[in-house]
Amino acid sequence: MSRWFVGFWLLGIVYLHAQTRYSPTQSGGAKPAFFVKTAAFAHYDNAVRMHSKSKLPLQIVRLKKYYCLLSPPFTSLSEAQKWRKRASKTFTDAYVIKLYTNAVPKTIHVSPVPKATAQQQPTRTPFAQGVALYKQKAYEDALALFDRILISDSENIGARFYYAKTLYQLHLLDEAKKAFTTLSKVEENPAIRKAVREYLEKIARQRKKHFVNAAVTAGIGYDDNVNLNTDYGTTRYGPYMLINDTNKTKSTYAIGAFSLTHRYDAAAFSVLSALYSYNEFFHTAEGNDLNYLDLSTALLKKYGRFSLILPVGANAAYLAGDAISYNLYTAPSLSATLGKNYRLSLHTVLTDNFTQFAKDRDYIMLGGGLGLRKQIRKSYWGVDARIAYYREKSHSSRYDINRDLLATMLYGRYYLYHTLYFDMACHYDKASYRDLDSVLGYRREDDKSRYTVTLGNEFGKTAVLSATYSHTENHSNVHAFSYKKNNVALQYRYKLYKE
């Protein structure tokens, strides 16, 4: 009886020792443990989504900012290989990791190559597939391939270089700096050494807390209806017939603009402050020189795939040296990344206006809307829609202040060549005025459309030359407010960087 008791006691000790030795949450031990790795993600919800597709007992393990999908440990390679075959039904790029420590691996990996991609490129080497995914900006998928290559061939310089570059593109600066620093010590190719040095300099700049940027713009413009004169010869105002001034005021002018921004990056948020000035001067039509000045600051905060912006600002506009309006405003917005190419935004705006050029025109404006933007490599398109509510502050008898506005915009950019681009924007605004004019006997209704096209060329990272044409039409049931106009502008913008 005592011998059986001692035997069971020794067997229990051996079992507990084996359980402790090969537990994935323990460290230490000289014998290897084998894990099957299937994916890792920068965002937890991506890891959960992939985890839910598999019926295998995977675990989601947090590694710094990553969420890794990992199998239970195996004591033999053959057992791990069998398990990998089962996992490959869901994860086409599952592979085995051999560790001499039983801790969760510290290297960072991301999602495997999608099955469709692997089928489309059956003849490519894993490295070629990784480079192709990198160029397609599928960085999480590319990193998984480079990581797998380095497990079996740690001296593969090409994979090590792209592995570091991909970490940088994912904004994982700590890991990217470590990878680039290691590569700089062993690589002798001058071109790669130069590229590595440039990436390390970029990382150092991005780790700064204060960034100051400035830009200046100079150009010329032409406006064929600077005073917004109507094309209608007469307007009926109750029992009266008014004669409109239909002589369009044409003007050529010079353009000058300046912007200065400062960004402070804290550990959990950023603060962006900006000063912007736009000026039109030397108008051939006297009295139309325009000056506009805006000062704002904004709090920027990221929550995974979400971004929150909380700005507040003030601006002033002057015409021929006389103040025409002052505005205090705030425009909070919340945006979210959808997939790899889409971004959805929800924005609101509140403006307190003080109009100077005429009496009883001050107003409060409250608005909000939605926007959707799609990025395709260096090209993009987007659509934006918002509604706004204007309310007069003076409680006057004016009938053209209180109104509801529906505004929509479709915009996009397409690069014809590497630096030559084409911009397009279409705006449509519908304004419904709420107050009934006692003389006219009806409410004012406006429909305004504007079409803008721009052809520009970028000269490196510092200069842009652009030519813009814009056509605007406003149709109103009160003829005095209907007009058409065309604008042409040629501008040169030069960016100044202070690091």
mmCIF file of N, CA, C and O in Angstrom, residues 253-347:
data_model
loop_
_atom_site.group_PDB
_atom_site.id
_atom_site.type_symbol
_atom_site.label_atom_id
_atom_site.label_comp_id
_atom_site.label_asym_id
_atom_site.label_seq_id
_atom_site.Cartn_x
_atom_site.Cartn_y
_atom_site.Cartn_z
ATOM 1 N N TYR A 253 -6.027 90.805 -59.473
ATOM 2 C CA TYR A 253 -5.447 91.136 -58.181
ATOM 3 C C TYR A 253 -4.268 90.217 -57.872
ATOM 4 O O TYR A 253 -4.059 89.179 -58.514
ATOM 5 N N ALA A 254 -3.493 90.608 -56.878
ATOM 6 C CA ALA A 254 -2.387 89.797 -56.387
ATOM 7 C C ALA A 254 -2.822 89.033 -55.146
ATOM 8 O O ALA A 254 -3.705 89.491 -54.395
ATOM 9 N N ILE A 255 -2.222 87.864 -54.930
ATOM 10 C CA ILE A 255 -2.553 86.994 -53.792
ATOM 11 C C ILE A 255 -1.316 86.789 -52.931
ATOM 12 O O ILE A 255 -0.220 86.504 -53.451
ATOM 13 N N GLY A 256 -1.488 86.912 -51.652
ATOM 14 C CA GLY A 256 -0.421 86.608 -50.711
ATOM 15 C C GLY A 256 -0.994 85.901 -49.491
ATOM 16 O O GLY A 256 -1.997 86.350 -48.927
ATOM 17 N N ALA A 257 -0.405 84.793 -49.098
ATOM 18 C CA ALA A 257 -0.896 84.038 -47.935
ATOM 19 C C ALA A 257 0.284 83.559 -47.102
ATOM 20 O O ALA A 257 1.396 83.370 -47.626
ATOM 21 N N PHE A 258 0.028 83.351 -45.837
ATOM 22 C CA PHE A 258 1.066 82.895 -44.916
ATOM 23 C C PHE A 258 0.428 81.997 -43.863
ATOM 24 O O PHE A 258 -0.663 82.272 -43.369
ATOM 25 N N SER A 259 1.091 80.897 -43.536
ATOM 26 C CA SER A 259 0.615 80.007 -42.474
ATOM 27 C C SER A 259 1.767 79.637 -41.552
ATOM 28 O O SER A 259 2.898 79.424 -42.011
ATOM 29 N N LEU A 260 1.465 79.558 -40.278
ATOM 30 C CA LEU A 260 2.440 79.178 -39.255
ATOM 31 C C LEU A 260 1.752 78.219 -38.304
ATOM 32 O O LEU A 260 0.701 78.531 -37.749
ATOM 33 N N THR A 261 2.329 77.030 -38.111
ATOM 34 C CA THR A 261 1.725 76.031 -37.229
ATOM 35 C C THR A 261 2.736 75.538 -36.207
ATOM 36 O O THR A 261 3.942 75.468 -36.482
ATOM 37 N N HIS A 262 2.225 75.202 -35.053
ATOM 38 C CA HIS A 262 3.042 74.601 -33.994
ATOM 39 C C HIS A 262 2.289 73.396 -33.443
ATOM 40 O O HIS A 262 1.098 73.497 -33.122
ATOM 41 N N ARG A 263 2.968 72.257 -33.377
ATOM 42 C CA ARG A 263 2.361 71.053 -32.826
ATOM 43 C C ARG A 263 3.169 70.565 -31.640
ATOM 44 O O ARG A 263 4.394 70.423 -31.722
ATOM 45 N N TYR A 264 2.459 70.290 -30.561
ATOM 46 C CA TYR A 264 3.074 69.719 -29.367
ATOM 47 C C TYR A 264 2.531 68.315 -29.183
ATOM 48 O O TYR A 264 1.316 68.115 -29.091
ATOM 49 N N ASP A 265 3.426 67.338 -29.147
ATOM 50 C CA ASP A 265 3.036 65.943 -28.980
ATOM 51 C C ASP A 265 3.330 65.490 -27.556
ATOM 52 O O ASP A 265 4.499 65.379 -27.157
ATOM 53 N N ALA A 266 2.277 65.238 -26.807
ATOM 54 C CA ALA A 266 2.417 64.643 -25.479
ATOM 55 C C ALA A 266 2.260 63.130 -25.608
ATOM 56 O O ALA A 266 2.050 62.605 -26.702
ATOM 57 N N ALA A 267 2.355 62.430 -24.485
ATOM 58 C CA ALA A 267 2.272 60.975 -24.543
ATOM 59 C C ALA A 267 0.894 60.502 -24.984
ATOM 60 O O ALA A 267 0.772 59.517 -25.707
ATOM 61 N N ALA A 268 -0.148 61.222 -24.590
ATOM 62 C CA ALA A 268 -1.504 60.744 -24.852
ATOM 63 C C ALA A 268 -2.292 61.622 -25.814
ATOM 64 O O ALA A 268 -3.396 61.251 -26.214
ATOM 65 N N PHE A 269 -1.774 62.789 -26.196
ATOM 66 C CA PHE A 269 -2.520 63.680 -27.060
ATOM 67 C C PHE A 269 -1.554 64.643 -27.747
ATOM 68 O O PHE A 269 -0.348 64.681 -27.447
ATOM 69 N N SER A 270 -2.090 65.429 -28.671
ATOM 70 C CA SER A 270 -1.321 66.470 -29.351
ATOM 71 C C SER A 270 -2.126 67.762 -29.311
ATOM 72 O O SER A 270 -3.355 67.748 -29.256
ATOM 73 N N VAL A 271 -1.407 68.875 -29.373
ATOM 74 C CA VAL A 271 -2.037 70.192 -29.446
ATOM 75 C C VAL A 271 -1.478 70.893 -30.671
ATOM 76 O O VAL A 271 -0.265 71.039 -30.814
ATOM 77 N N LEU A 272 -2.371 71.323 -31.557
ATOM 78 C CA LEU A 272 -1.982 71.984 -32.795
ATOM 79 C C LEU A 272 -2.510 73.408 -32.786
ATOM 80 O O LEU A 272 -3.718 73.632 -32.655
ATOM 81 N N SER A 273 -1.609 74.375 -32.947
ATOM 82 C CA SER A 273 -1.983 75.778 -33.023
ATOM 83 C C SER A 273 -1.587 76.317 -34.394
ATOM 84 O O SER A 273 -0.527 75.960 -34.920
ATOM 85 N N ALA A 274 -2.442 77.163 -34.967
ATOM 86 C CA ALA A 274 -2.188 77.623 -36.334
ATOM 87 C C ALA A 274 -2.571 79.086 -36.488
ATOM 88 O O ALA A 274 -3.578 79.549 -35.940
ATOM 89 N N LEU A 275 -1.757 79.800 -37.251
ATOM 90 C CA LEU A 275 -2.033 81.173 -37.653
ATOM 91 C C LEU A 275 -2.062 81.198 -39.170
ATOM 92 O O LEU A 275 -1.110 80.736 -39.826
ATOM 93 N N TYR A 276 -3.157 81.720 -39.736
ATOM 94 C CA TYR A 276 -3.298 81.732 -41.196
ATOM 95 C C TYR A 276 -3.744 83.111 -41.649
ATOM 96 O O TYR A 276 -4.663 83.710 -41.068
ATOM 97 N N SER A 277 -3.101 83.622 -42.689
ATOM 98 C CA SER A 277 -3.438 84.928 -43.240
ATOM 99 C C SER A 277 -3.571 84.814 -44.754
ATOM 100 O O SER A 277 -2.679 84.279 -45.422
ATOM 101 N N TYR A 278 -4.697 85.314 -45.295
ATOM 102 C CA TYR A 278 -4.925 85.341 -46.744
ATOM 103 C C TYR A 278 -5.229 86.784 -47.145
ATOM 104 O O TYR A 278 -6.045 87.463 -46.508
ATOM 105 N N ASN A 279 -4.598 87.244 -48.228
ATOM 106 C CA ASN A 279 -4.731 88.639 -48.615
ATOM 107 C C ASN A 279 -4.842 88.771 -50.134
ATOM 108 O O ASN A 279 -4.102 88.111 -50.878
ATOM 109 N N GLU A 280 -5.782 89.607 -50.563
ATOM 110 C CA GLU A 280 -5.892 90.024 -51.960
ATOM 111 C C GLU A 280 -5.640 91.529 -52.002
ATOM 112 O O GLU A 280 -6.286 92.288 -51.274
ATOM 113 N N PHE A 281 -4.707 91.937 -52.847
ATOM 114 C CA PHE A 281 -4.381 93.361 -52.920
ATOM 115 C C PHE A 281 -4.073 93.745 -54.366
ATOM 116 O O PHE A 281 -3.962 92.896 -55.241
ATOM 117 N N PHE A 282 -3.991 95.066 -54.587
ATOM 118 C CA PHE A 282 -3.793 95.626 -55.931
ATOM 119 C C PHE A 282 -4.959 95.261 -56.846
ATOM 120 O O PHE A 282 -4.764 95.000 -58.038
ATOM 121 N N HIS A 283 -6.193 95.216 -56.323
ATOM 122 C CA HIS A 283 -7.364 94.973 -57.157
ATOM 123 C C HIS A 283 -7.502 96.093 -58.185
ATOM 124 O O HIS A 283 -7.415 97.283 -57.851
ATOM 125 N N THR A 284 -7.742 95.706 -59.432
ATOM 126 C CA THR A 284 -8.006 96.732 -60.447
ATOM 127 C C THR A 284 -9.372 97.369 -60.231
ATOM 128 O O THR A 284 -9.608 98.484 -60.701
ATOM 129 N N ALA A 285 -10.287 96.663 -59.556
ATOM 130 C CA ALA A 285 -11.567 97.247 -59.137
ATOM 131 C C ALA A 285 -11.380 97.773 -57.723
ATOM 132 O O ALA A 285 -11.268 96.999 -56.767
ATOM 133 N N GLU A 286 -11.337 99.081 -57.564
ATOM 134 C CA GLU A 286 -11.012 99.676 -56.279
ATOM 135 C C GLU A 286 -12.025 99.285 -55.201
ATOM 136 O O GLU A 286 -13.202 99.089 -55.480
ATOM 137 N N GLY A 287 -11.524 99.193 -53.981
ATOM 138 C CA GLY A 287 -12.387 98.894 -52.845
ATOM 139 C C GLY A 287 -12.592 97.424 -52.565
ATOM 140 O O GLY A 287 -13.410 97.069 -51.713
ATOM 141 N N ASN A 288 -11.864 96.535 -53.278
ATOM 142 C CA ASN A 288 -12.063 95.099 -53.103
ATOM 143 C C ASN A 288 -10.849 94.372 -52.523
ATOM 144 O O ASN A 288 -10.814 93.143 -52.528
ATOM 145 N N ASP A 289 -9.869 95.103 -52.057
ATOM 146 C CA ASP A 289 -8.730 94.460 -51.403
ATOM 147 C C ASP A 289 -9.210 93.745 -50.144
ATOM 148 O O ASP A 289 -9.844 94.352 -49.268
ATOM 149 N N LEU A 290 -8.907 92.458 -50.034
ATOM 150 C CA LEU A 290 -9.428 91.618 -48.953
ATOM 151 C C LEU A 290 -8.289 91.149 -48.056
ATOM 152 O O LEU A 290 -7.229 90.746 -48.537
ATOM 153 N N ASN A 291 -8.528 91.181 -46.755
ATOM 154 C CA ASN A 291 -7.587 90.654 -45.767
ATOM 155 C C ASN A 291 -8.338 89.735 -44.819
ATOM 156 O O ASN A 291 -9.387 90.115 -44.286
ATOM 157 N N TYR A 292 -7.794 88.533 -44.600
ATOM 158 C CA TYR A 292 -8.443 87.544 -43.740
ATOM 159 C C TYR A 292 -7.383 86.953 -42.813
ATOM 160 O O TYR A 292 -6.289 86.549 -43.250
ATOM 161 N N LEU A 293 -7.699 86.894 -41.526
ATOM 162 C CA LEU A 293 -6.758 86.393 -40.527
ATOM 163 C C LEU A 293 -7.481 85.421 -39.614
ATOM 164 O O LEU A 293 -8.573 85.722 -39.112
ATOM 165 N N ASP A 294 -6.871 84.240 -39.390
ATOM 166 C CA ASP A 294 -7.484 83.207 -38.551
ATOM 167 C C ASP A 294 -6.444 82.671 -37.573
ATOM 168 O O ASP A 294 -5.299 82.378 -37.959
ATOM 169 N N LEU A 295 -6.841 82.542 -36.325
ATOM 170 C CA LEU A 295 -5.988 81.988 -35.275
ATOM 171 C C LEU A 295 -6.770 80.895 -34.565
ATOM 172 O O LEU A 295 -7.895 81.126 -34.109
ATOM 173 N N SER A 296 -6.183 79.691 -34.452
ATOM 174 C CA SER A 296 -6.911 78.570 -33.849
ATOM 175 C C SER A 296 -5.946 77.661 -33.097
ATOM 176 O O SER A 296 -4.735 77.655 -33.343
ATOM 177 N N THR A 297 -6.520 76.878 -32.206
ATOM 178 C CA THR A 297 -5.773 75.826 -31.515
ATOM 179 C C THR A 297 -6.700 74.631 -31.347
ATOM 180 O O THR A 297 -7.920 74.794 -31.236
ATOM 181 N N ALA A 298 -6.132 73.438 -31.366
ATOM 182 C CA ALA A 298 -6.955 72.228 -31.335
ATOM 183 C C ALA A 298 -6.264 71.142 -30.525
ATOM 184 O O ALA A 298 -5.032 70.997 -30.562
ATOM 185 N N LEU A 299 -7.067 70.370 -29.817
ATOM 186 C CA LEU A 299 -6.609 69.194 -29.091
ATOM 187 C C LEU A 299 -6.888 67.966 -29.956
ATOM 188 O O LEU A 299 -8.019 67.772 -30.406
ATOM 189 N N LEU A 300 -5.869 67.138 -30.213
ATOM 190 C CA LEU A 300 -6.000 65.939 -31.023
ATOM 191 C C LEU A 300 -5.742 64.727 -30.142
ATOM 192 O O LEU A 300 -4.721 64.648 -29.445
ATOM 193 N N LYS A 301 -6.667 63.781 -30.182
ATOM 194 C CA LYS A 301 -6.567 62.592 -29.345
ATOM 195 C C LYS A 301 -6.956 61.375 -30.165
ATOM 196 O O LYS A 301 -7.956 61.393 -30.887
ATOM 197 N N LYS A 302 -6.173 60.285 -30.073
ATOM 198 C CA LYS A 302 -6.462 59.052 -30.793
ATOM 199 C C LYS A 302 -6.855 57.958 -29.813
ATOM 200 O O LYS A 302 -6.260 57.802 -28.759
ATOM 201 N N TYR A 303 -7.897 57.191 -30.214
ATOM 202 C CA TYR A 303 -8.356 56.032 -29.467
ATOM 203 C C TYR A 303 -8.402 54.854 -30.434
ATOM 204 O O TYR A 303 -9.436 54.598 -31.046
ATOM 205 N N GLY A 304 -7.285 54.170 -30.630
ATOM 206 C CA GLY A 304 -7.255 53.075 -31.593
ATOM 207 C C GLY A 304 -7.502 53.587 -32.996
ATOM 208 O O GLY A 304 -6.770 54.416 -33.519
ATOM 209 N N ARG A 305 -8.599 53.137 -33.598
ATOM 210 C CA ARG A 305 -8.920 53.581 -34.947
ATOM 211 C C ARG A 305 -9.703 54.891 -34.967
ATOM 212 O O ARG A 305 -10.024 55.407 -36.040
ATOM 213 N N PHE A 306 -10.026 55.444 -33.784
ATOM 214 C CA PHE A 306 -10.787 56.681 -33.701
ATOM 215 C C PHE A 306 -9.858 57.864 -33.441
ATOM 216 O O PHE A 306 -8.841 57.741 -32.752
ATOM 217 N N SER A 307 -10.226 59.037 -33.983
ATOM 218 C CA SER A 307 -9.488 60.275 -33.759
ATOM 219 C C SER A 307 -10.475 61.370 -33.379
ATOM 220 O O SER A 307 -11.511 61.540 -34.032
ATOM 221 N N LEU A 308 -10.146 62.107 -32.333
ATOM 222 C CA LEU A 308 -10.991 63.189 -31.838
ATOM 223 C C LEU A 308 -10.243 64.509 -31.966
ATOM 224 O O LEU A 308 -9.072 64.604 -31.573
ATOM 225 N N ILE A 309 -10.897 65.521 -32.535
ATOM 226 C CA ILE A 309 -10.308 66.854 -32.679
ATOM 227 C C ILE A 309 -11.254 67.855 -32.016
ATOM 228 O O ILE A 309 -12.442 67.910 -32.333
ATOM 229 N N LEU A 310 -10.710 68.658 -31.095
ATOM 230 C CA LEU A 310 -11.487 69.669 -30.384
ATOM 231 C C LEU A 310 -10.827 71.025 -30.608
ATOM 232 O O LEU A 310 -9.929 71.414 -29.860
ATOM 233 N N PRO A 311 -11.254 71.780 -31.634
ATOM 234 C CA PRO A 311 -10.632 73.068 -31.916
ATOM 235 C C PRO A 311 -11.453 74.247 -31.399
ATOM 236 O O PRO A 311 -12.654 74.143 -31.152
ATOM 237 N N VAL A 312 -10.775 75.378 -31.259
ATOM 238 C CA VAL A 312 -11.430 76.639 -30.964
ATOM 239 C C VAL A 312 -10.608 77.720 -31.659
ATOM 240 O O VAL A 312 -9.380 77.631 -31.730
ATOM 241 N N GLY A 313 -11.305 78.729 -32.220
ATOM 242 C CA GLY A 313 -10.560 79.728 -32.971
ATOM 243 C C GLY A 313 -11.332 81.012 -33.152
ATOM 244 O O GLY A 313 -12.500 81.140 -32.760
ATOM 245 N N ALA A 314 -10.664 81.980 -33.766
ATOM 246 C CA ALA A 314 -11.254 83.277 -34.067
ATOM 247 C C ALA A 314 -10.687 83.763 -35.384
ATOM 248 O O ALA A 314 -9.529 83.487 -35.725
ATOM 249 N N ASN A 315 -11.500 84.495 -36.160
ATOM 250 C CA ASN A 315 -11.012 85.070 -37.402
ATOM 251 C C ASN A 315 -11.650 86.429 -37.632
ATOM 252 O O ASN A 315 -12.684 86.771 -37.029
ATOM 253 N N ALA A 316 -11.034 87.196 -38.520
ATOM 254 C CA ALA A 316 -11.505 88.532 -38.852
ATOM 255 C C ALA A 316 -11.303 88.758 -40.336
ATOM 256 O O ALA A 316 -10.321 88.272 -40.923
ATOM 257 N N ALA A 317 -12.213 89.501 -40.955
ATOM 258 C CA ALA A 317 -12.121 89.814 -42.377
ATOM 259 C C ALA A 317 -12.239 91.323 -42.567
ATOM 260 O O ALA A 317 -13.052 91.985 -41.903
ATOM 261 N N TYR A 318 -11.420 91.858 -43.478
ATOM 262 C CA TYR A 318 -11.402 93.288 -43.767
ATOM 263 C C TYR A 318 -11.500 93.487 -45.268
ATOM 264 O O TYR A 318 -10.903 92.745 -46.055
ATOM 265 N N LEU A 319 -12.250 94.495 -45.678
ATOM 266 C CA LEU A 319 -12.385 94.838 -47.083
ATOM 267 C C LEU A 319 -11.961 96.294 -47.248
ATOM 268 O O LEU A 319 -12.559 97.193 -46.641
ATOM 269 N N ALA A 320 -10.914 96.479 -48.056
ATOM 270 C CA ALA A 320 -10.351 97.821 -48.286
ATOM 271 C C ALA A 320 -9.992 98.500 -46.962
ATOM 272 O O ALA A 320 -10.175 99.710 -46.784
ATOM 273 N N GLY A 321 -9.495 97.708 -46.015
ATOM 274 C CA GLY A 321 -9.072 98.240 -44.734
ATOM 275 C C GLY A 321 -10.150 98.372 -43.690
ATOM 276 O O GLY A 321 -9.860 98.658 -42.520
ATOM 277 N N ASP A 322 -11.426 98.163 -44.058
ATOM 278 C CA ASP A 322 -12.525 98.268 -43.097
ATOM 279 C C ASP A 322 -12.986 96.881 -42.663
ATOM 280 O O ASP A 322 -13.151 95.990 -43.503
ATOM 281 N N ALA A 323 -13.215 96.723 -41.360
ATOM 282 C CA ALA A 323 -13.663 95.433 -40.837
ATOM 283 C C ALA A 323 -15.060 95.117 -41.344
ATOM 284 O O ALA A 323 -15.946 95.975 -41.342
ATOM 285 N N ILE A 324 -15.245 93.871 -41.814
ATOM 286 C CA ILE A 324 -16.577 93.471 -42.261
ATOM 287 C C ILE A 324 -17.176 92.382 -41.368
ATOM 288 O O ILE A 324 -18.389 92.255 -41.277
ATOM 289 N N SER A 325 -16.322 91.581 -40.697
ATOM 290 C CA SER A 325 -16.887 90.574 -39.791
ATOM 291 C C SER A 325 -15.820 90.015 -38.872
ATOM 292 O O SER A 325 -14.625 89.991 -39.212
ATOM 293 N N TYR A 326 -16.289 89.563 -37.697
ATOM 294 C CA TYR A 326 -15.475 88.827 -36.732
ATOM 295 C C TYR A 326 -16.227 87.551 -36.371
ATOM 296 O O TYR A 326 -17.460 87.557 -36.281
ATOM 297 N N ASN A 327 -15.485 86.470 -36.157
ATOM 298 C CA ASN A 327 -16.113 85.204 -35.808
ATOM 299 C C ASN A 327 -15.346 84.518 -34.685
ATOM 300 O O ASN A 327 -14.105 84.468 -34.704
ATOM 301 N N LEU A 328 -16.079 83.967 -33.731
ATOM 302 C CA LEU A 328 -15.562 83.029 -32.746
ATOM 303 C C LEU A 328 -16.188 81.677 -33.061
ATOM 304 O O LEU A 328 -17.388 81.600 -33.297
ATOM 305 N N TYR A 329 -15.387 80.592 -33.061
ATOM 306 C CA TYR A 329 -15.960 79.318 -33.492
ATOM 307 C C TYR A 329 -15.292 78.146 -32.787
ATOM 308 O O TYR A 329 -14.177 78.243 -32.248
ATOM 309 N N THR A 330 -16.003 77.043 -32.809
ATOM 310 C CA THR A 330 -15.459 75.748 -32.418
ATOM 311 C C THR A 330 -16.041 74.712 -33.378
ATOM 312 O O THR A 330 -17.181 74.851 -33.824
ATOM 313 N N ALA A 331 -15.246 73.693 -33.712
ATOM 314 C CA ALA A 331 -15.684 72.706 -34.703
ATOM 315 C C ALA A 331 -15.178 71.319 -34.324
ATOM 316 O O ALA A 331 -14.267 70.766 -34.949
ATOM 317 N N PRO A 332 -15.743 70.691 -33.294
ATOM 318 C CA PRO A 332 -15.315 69.337 -32.894
ATOM 319 C C PRO A 332 -15.620 68.313 -33.993
ATOM 320 O O PRO A 332 -16.621 68.420 -34.705
ATOM 321 N N SER A 333 -14.761 67.312 -34.094
ATOM 322 C CA SER A 333 -14.994 66.237 -35.072
ATOM 323 C C SER A 333 -14.466 64.920 -34.519
ATOM 324 O O SER A 333 -13.501 64.895 -33.751
ATOM 325 N N LEU A 334 -15.135 63.841 -34.908
ATOM 326 C CA LEU A 334 -14.740 62.486 -34.537
ATOM 327 C C LEU A 334 -14.677 61.661 -35.813
ATOM 328 O O LEU A 334 -15.643 61.615 -36.578
ATOM 329 N N SER A 335 -13.539 61.021 -36.056
ATOM 330 C CA SER A 335 -13.380 60.221 -37.272
ATOM 331 C C SER A 335 -12.941 58.818 -36.907
ATOM 332 O O SER A 335 -12.348 58.580 -35.844
ATOM 333 N N ALA A 336 -13.232 57.882 -37.809
ATOM 334 C CA ALA A 336 -12.894 56.473 -37.579
ATOM 335 C C ALA A 336 -12.386 55.867 -38.876
ATOM 336 O O ALA A 336 -12.904 56.151 -39.962
ATOM 337 N N THR A 337 -11.365 55.036 -38.768
ATOM 338 C CA THR A 337 -10.823 54.319 -39.916
ATOM 339 C C THR A 337 -11.653 53.064 -40.153
ATOM 340 O O THR A 337 -11.872 52.271 -39.232
ATOM 341 N N LEU A 338 -12.124 52.894 -41.376
ATOM 342 C CA LEU A 338 -12.904 51.721 -41.756
ATOM 343 C C LEU A 338 -12.097 50.913 -42.749
ATOM 344 O O LEU A 338 -11.886 51.350 -43.879
ATOM 345 N N GLY A 339 -11.606 49.741 -42.342
ATOM 346 C CA GLY A 339 -10.750 48.964 -43.220
ATOM 347 C C GLY A 339 -9.419 49.660 -43.421
ATOM 348 O O GLY A 339 -8.919 50.374 -42.557
ATOM 349 N N LYS A 340 -8.855 49.478 -44.596
ATOM 350 C CA LYS A 340 -7.542 50.051 -44.886
ATOM 351 C C LYS A 340 -7.621 51.370 -45.638
ATOM 352 O O LYS A 340 -6.669 52.133 -45.643
ATOM 353 N N ASN A 341 -8.744 51.642 -46.308
ATOM 354 C CA ASN A 341 -8.794 52.776 -47.224
ATOM 355 C C ASN A 341 -9.855 53.816 -46.893
ATOM 356 O O ASN A 341 -9.822 54.900 -47.466
ATOM 357 N N TYR A 342 -10.794 53.508 -46.005
ATOM 358 C CA TYR A 342 -11.911 54.414 -45.771
ATOM 359 C C TYR A 342 -11.780 55.113 -44.420
ATOM 360 O O TYR A 342 -11.252 54.548 -43.459
ATOM 361 N N ARG A 343 -12.293 56.341 -44.387
ATOM 362 C CA ARG A 343 -12.340 57.092 -43.132
ATOM 363 C C ARG A 343 -13.673 57.835 -43.055
ATOM 364 O O ARG A 343 -14.034 58.595 -43.954
ATOM 365 N N LEU A 344 -14.392 57.611 -41.972
ATOM 366 C CA LEU A 344 -15.700 58.226 -41.744
ATOM 367 C C LEU A 344 -15.556 59.276 -40.649
ATOM 368 O O LEU A 344 -14.910 59.028 -39.621
ATOM 369 N N SER A 345 -16.160 60.445 -40.862
ATOM 370 C CA SER A 345 -16.032 61.520 -39.878
ATOM 371 C C SER A 345 -17.392 62.109 -39.542
ATOM 372 O O SER A 345 -18.288 62.192 -40.391
ATOM 373 N N LEU A 346 -17.535 62.503 -38.295
ATOM 374 C CA LEU A 346 -18.720 63.191 -37.789
ATOM 375 C C LEU A 346 -18.243 64.534 -37.246
ATOM 376 O O LEU A 346 -17.354 64.578 -36.396
ATOM 377 N N HIS A 347 -18.798 65.623 -37.762
ATOM 378 C CA HIS A 347 -18.289 66.933 -37.354
ATOM 379 C C HIS A 347 -19.438 67.883 -37.031
ATOM 380 O O HIS A 347 -20.539 67.786 -37.590
#
